[in-house]
Coordinates of C-alpha atoms and ligand atoms in Angstrom, one line a residue:
M26 CA 0.4 -9.4 -25.2
K27 CA 1.6 -7.1 -22.4
K28 CA 1.2 -8.5 -18.9
F29 CA 1.5 -7.0 -15.5
V30 CA 4.6 -7.9 -13.6
T31 CA 5.5 -8.0 -9.9
P32 CA 8.2 -5.3 -9.5
P33 CA 11.2 -6.4 -7.6
L34 CA 11.7 -5.0 -4.1
P35 CA 13.7 -1.8 -4.2
Y36 CA 16.0 -3.2 -1.4
A37 CA 17.0 -6.5 0.0
Y38 CA 14.6 -8.8 1.7
N39 CA 16.2 -8.3 5.0
A40 CA 16.7 -4.5 4.5
L41 CA 13.8 -3.5 6.8
E42 CA 15.1 -5.6 9.8
P43 CA 14.6 -5.6 12.6
Y44 CA 11.2 -3.9 12.1
I45 CA 9.9 -6.1 9.3
D46 CA 11.6 -9.4 9.1
E47 CA 13.2 -11.1 6.1
E48 CA 10.9 -14.1 6.0
T49 CA 7.8 -12.0 6.1
M50 CA 9.1 -9.9 3.2
K51 CA 10.0 -13.0 1.1
I52 CA 6.6 -14.4 1.5
H53 CA 4.8 -11.2 1.3
H54 CA 6.5 -10.1 -1.9
D55 CA 7.3 -13.5 -3.6
K56 CA 4.0 -15.3 -2.8
H57 CA 1.2 -12.8 -1.9
H58 CA 2.1 -10.0 -4.3
L59 CA 3.0 -12.5 -7.1
A60 CA -0.4 -14.2 -6.6
Y61 CA -2.2 -10.9 -7.0
T62 CA -0.4 -10.1 -10.2
T63 CA -0.8 -13.5 -11.6
N64 CA -4.6 -13.5 -10.9
F65 CA -5.0 -10.0 -12.1
N66 CA -3.5 -11.0 -15.4
K67 CA -5.7 -14.1 -15.6
A68 CA -8.8 -12.1 -15.0
L69 CA -7.8 -9.6 -17.9
E70 CA -7.1 -12.4 -20.3
S71 CA -10.8 -12.5 -21.4
H72 CA -10.7 -8.7 -21.9
P73 CA -7.3 -8.1 -23.3
E74 CA -7.9 -4.5 -24.3
L75 CA -7.5 -3.6 -20.7
F76 CA -3.9 -4.4 -20.9
E77 CA -3.5 -1.2 -22.8
K78 CA -4.2 0.7 -19.6
S79 CA -2.1 1.1 -16.5
A80 CA -3.1 -0.9 -13.5
E81 CA -3.8 2.2 -11.6
D82 CA -6.0 3.5 -14.4
I83 CA -8.0 0.3 -14.5
L84 CA -8.7 0.7 -10.7
R85 CA -9.6 4.4 -11.3
D86 CA -12.2 3.4 -13.8
L87 CA -13.5 0.2 -12.2
A88 CA -16.9 1.1 -13.2
S89 CA -16.0 0.5 -16.9
V90 CA -14.6 -2.9 -16.1
P91 CA -16.8 -5.7 -17.4
D92 CA -19.0 -7.2 -14.8
D93 CA -17.7 -10.7 -15.3
I94 CA -14.2 -9.7 -14.2
K95 CA -14.9 -6.7 -12.0
M96 CA -14.6 -8.5 -8.7
A97 CA -11.4 -10.2 -9.7
V98 CA -9.9 -6.9 -11.0
K99 CA -11.0 -5.1 -7.8
N100 CA -9.3 -7.7 -5.5
H101 CA -6.3 -8.8 -7.6
G102 CA -5.7 -5.5 -9.4
G103 CA -6.0 -3.8 -6.1
G104 CA -3.6 -6.2 -4.5
H105 CA -1.2 -5.7 -7.4
V106 CA -1.3 -1.9 -7.2
H107 CA -1.3 -1.6 -3.5
H108 CA 1.7 -3.8 -3.0
S109 CA 3.7 -2.2 -5.8
F110 CA 3.0 1.2 -3.9
F111 CA 3.7 -0.2 -0.5
W112 CA 7.3 -1.5 -1.2
E113 CA 8.1 2.0 -2.5
I114 CA 7.0 3.9 0.5
M115 CA 9.2 1.9 2.8
A116 CA 13.0 2.1 3.0
P117 CA 15.7 0.8 5.4
A118 CA 15.6 2.6 8.8
G119 CA 17.6 5.8 8.6
Q120 CA 17.4 6.1 4.7
G121 CA 13.9 7.4 4.2
G122 CA 14.5 10.9 5.5
Q123 CA 12.0 12.8 7.5
A124 CA 8.7 14.5 6.9
E125 CA 9.7 18.0 6.0
G126 CA 9.0 21.0 3.8
E127 CA 5.6 21.2 2.1
L128 CA 4.6 17.7 3.1
L129 CA 5.2 18.5 6.9
Q130 CA 3.4 21.8 6.4
A131 CA 0.3 19.9 4.8
I132 CA 0.5 17.3 7.7
N133 CA 0.5 20.1 10.3
D134 CA -2.4 21.9 8.6
A135 CA -4.4 18.7 8.4
F136 CA -3.7 17.0 11.7
G137 CA -2.0 19.7 14.0
S138 CA 1.3 18.0 14.2
L139 CA 3.4 15.1 13.0
A140 CA 2.7 13.4 16.4
K141 CA -1.0 13.9 16.0
F142 CA -0.8 12.4 12.5
K143 CA 0.9 9.4 13.8
E144 CA -1.7 9.0 16.5
E145 CA -4.6 9.2 14.1
F146 CA -2.9 7.0 11.4
T147 CA -2.1 4.3 14.1
A148 CA -5.8 4.5 15.3
A149 CA -7.0 4.0 11.7
A150 CA -4.5 1.1 11.1
M151 CA -5.8 -0.5 14.3
G152 CA -9.4 0.2 13.4
V153 CA -9.4 -1.8 10.2
F154 CA -11.5 -4.8 11.0
G155 CA -10.2 -7.9 9.5
S156 CA -8.0 -7.4 6.4
G157 CA -7.3 -4.1 4.8
W158 CA -5.2 -1.0 4.6
A159 CA -4.9 2.5 6.2
W160 CA -3.9 5.3 3.9
L161 CA -2.8 8.9 4.0
S162 CA -4.5 10.3 0.8
V163 CA -5.0 13.5 -0.9
V164 CA -8.7 14.3 -1.4
D165 CA -9.7 17.6 -3.1
G166 CA -6.3 18.9 -2.3
K167 CA -6.4 18.0 1.4
L168 CA -4.6 15.3 3.3
V169 CA -7.0 12.7 4.9
I170 CA -6.5 9.4 6.6
E171 CA -8.7 6.7 5.3
K172 CA -9.3 2.9 5.7
T173 CA -10.2 0.4 3.1
S174 CA -11.2 -3.3 3.5
N175 CA -9.6 -6.1 1.7
Q176 CA -8.0 -4.7 -1.5
D177 CA -10.7 -2.0 -2.0
S178 CA -8.8 0.8 -3.3
P179 CA -8.3 4.6 -2.8
W180 CA -7.7 4.8 -6.5
S181 CA -11.2 3.6 -7.1
L182 CA -12.6 6.4 -5.1
G183 CA -10.6 9.1 -7.0
H184 CA -8.3 9.6 -3.9
Q185 CA -4.6 10.0 -4.4
A186 CA -2.8 7.8 -1.8
I187 CA 0.7 9.0 -0.8
L188 CA 1.3 6.6 2.1
G189 CA -0.2 3.3 3.2
I190 CA 0.1 0.5 5.5
D191 CA -1.0 -3.1 4.8
V192 CA -2.6 -4.6 7.9
W193 CA -3.7 -7.9 6.5
E194 CA -2.3 -10.5 8.9
H195 CA 0.2 -11.8 6.2
S196 CA 2.0 -8.5 6.6
Y197 CA 3.1 -9.1 10.2
Y198 CA 1.9 -12.3 11.6
L199 CA 5.2 -14.3 11.5
K200 CA 7.0 -11.7 13.6
Y201 CA 4.3 -10.0 15.5
Q202 CA 1.6 -12.7 15.7
N203 CA -1.6 -10.9 16.9
R204 CA 0.2 -7.7 18.0
R205 CA -0.8 -5.4 15.2
A206 CA -0.1 -2.3 17.4
E207 CA 3.6 -3.3 17.6
F208 CA 3.9 -3.8 13.9
V209 CA 2.2 -0.3 13.2
E210 CA 4.5 1.3 15.7
N211 CA 7.6 -0.2 14.1
F212 CA 6.3 0.6 10.6
F213 CA 7.1 4.3 11.4
N214 CA 10.8 3.4 11.5
V215 CA 10.8 2.2 7.8
I216 CA 8.6 4.9 6.1
N217 CA 10.3 6.3 3.0
W218 CA 9.3 9.9 3.6
L219 CA 11.3 11.1 0.6
K220 CA 9.0 8.9 -1.6
V221 CA 5.9 10.1 0.3
A222 CA 6.9 13.6 -0.4
Q223 CA 7.3 12.8 -4.1
N224 CA 3.9 11.2 -4.1
Y225 CA 2.5 14.3 -2.4
Q226 CA 4.2 16.6 -5.0
A227 CA 2.7 14.4 -7.9
T228 CA -0.8 15.1 -6.7
K229 CA -0.4 18.8 -7.3
Ligands
LIG30 MN1 -0.2 -7.7 1.7

């Protein structure tokens, strides 16, 4: 039977230093993400036909997931999909390129400027109460910033996330303790804009 696997990081654990530290990346990927994937698989064991779908498609059609596993799929399937996505939209500082071309145009159209986008995205990330994510998503062809709690998913809303930041404390606490603002500020140094641009093109 097919099972979902935790994809390896596309760079070394220490590749995002000094902005995101090696120890955090190890625990975040090897422990937290792995636990989501393991528990997602466990939840699906009683309904193995769901292994035929992609994890993203399962989240997109959460309504059709049987009630007895719906909550586990939402939490752990969400955790698995979100983290797989998150590793990809980051890159070592200086290697992720810049927002440019059509993506930059869309950001300017939606938010006025890249600086304004950064401001609004930061406010959203800071505004997540407790654990959750802030996202840059395409909704009805337009870029929007949104927040989700826990592992609730833009995929389940029919939205197409192109960038996201994990603001669960496990994402930053070792290095930044309670200073989420500093973590969010530093996250901008490791955004993989090349990947975000690909994600944006894929929504068309
Ligand atoms: Mn996380």
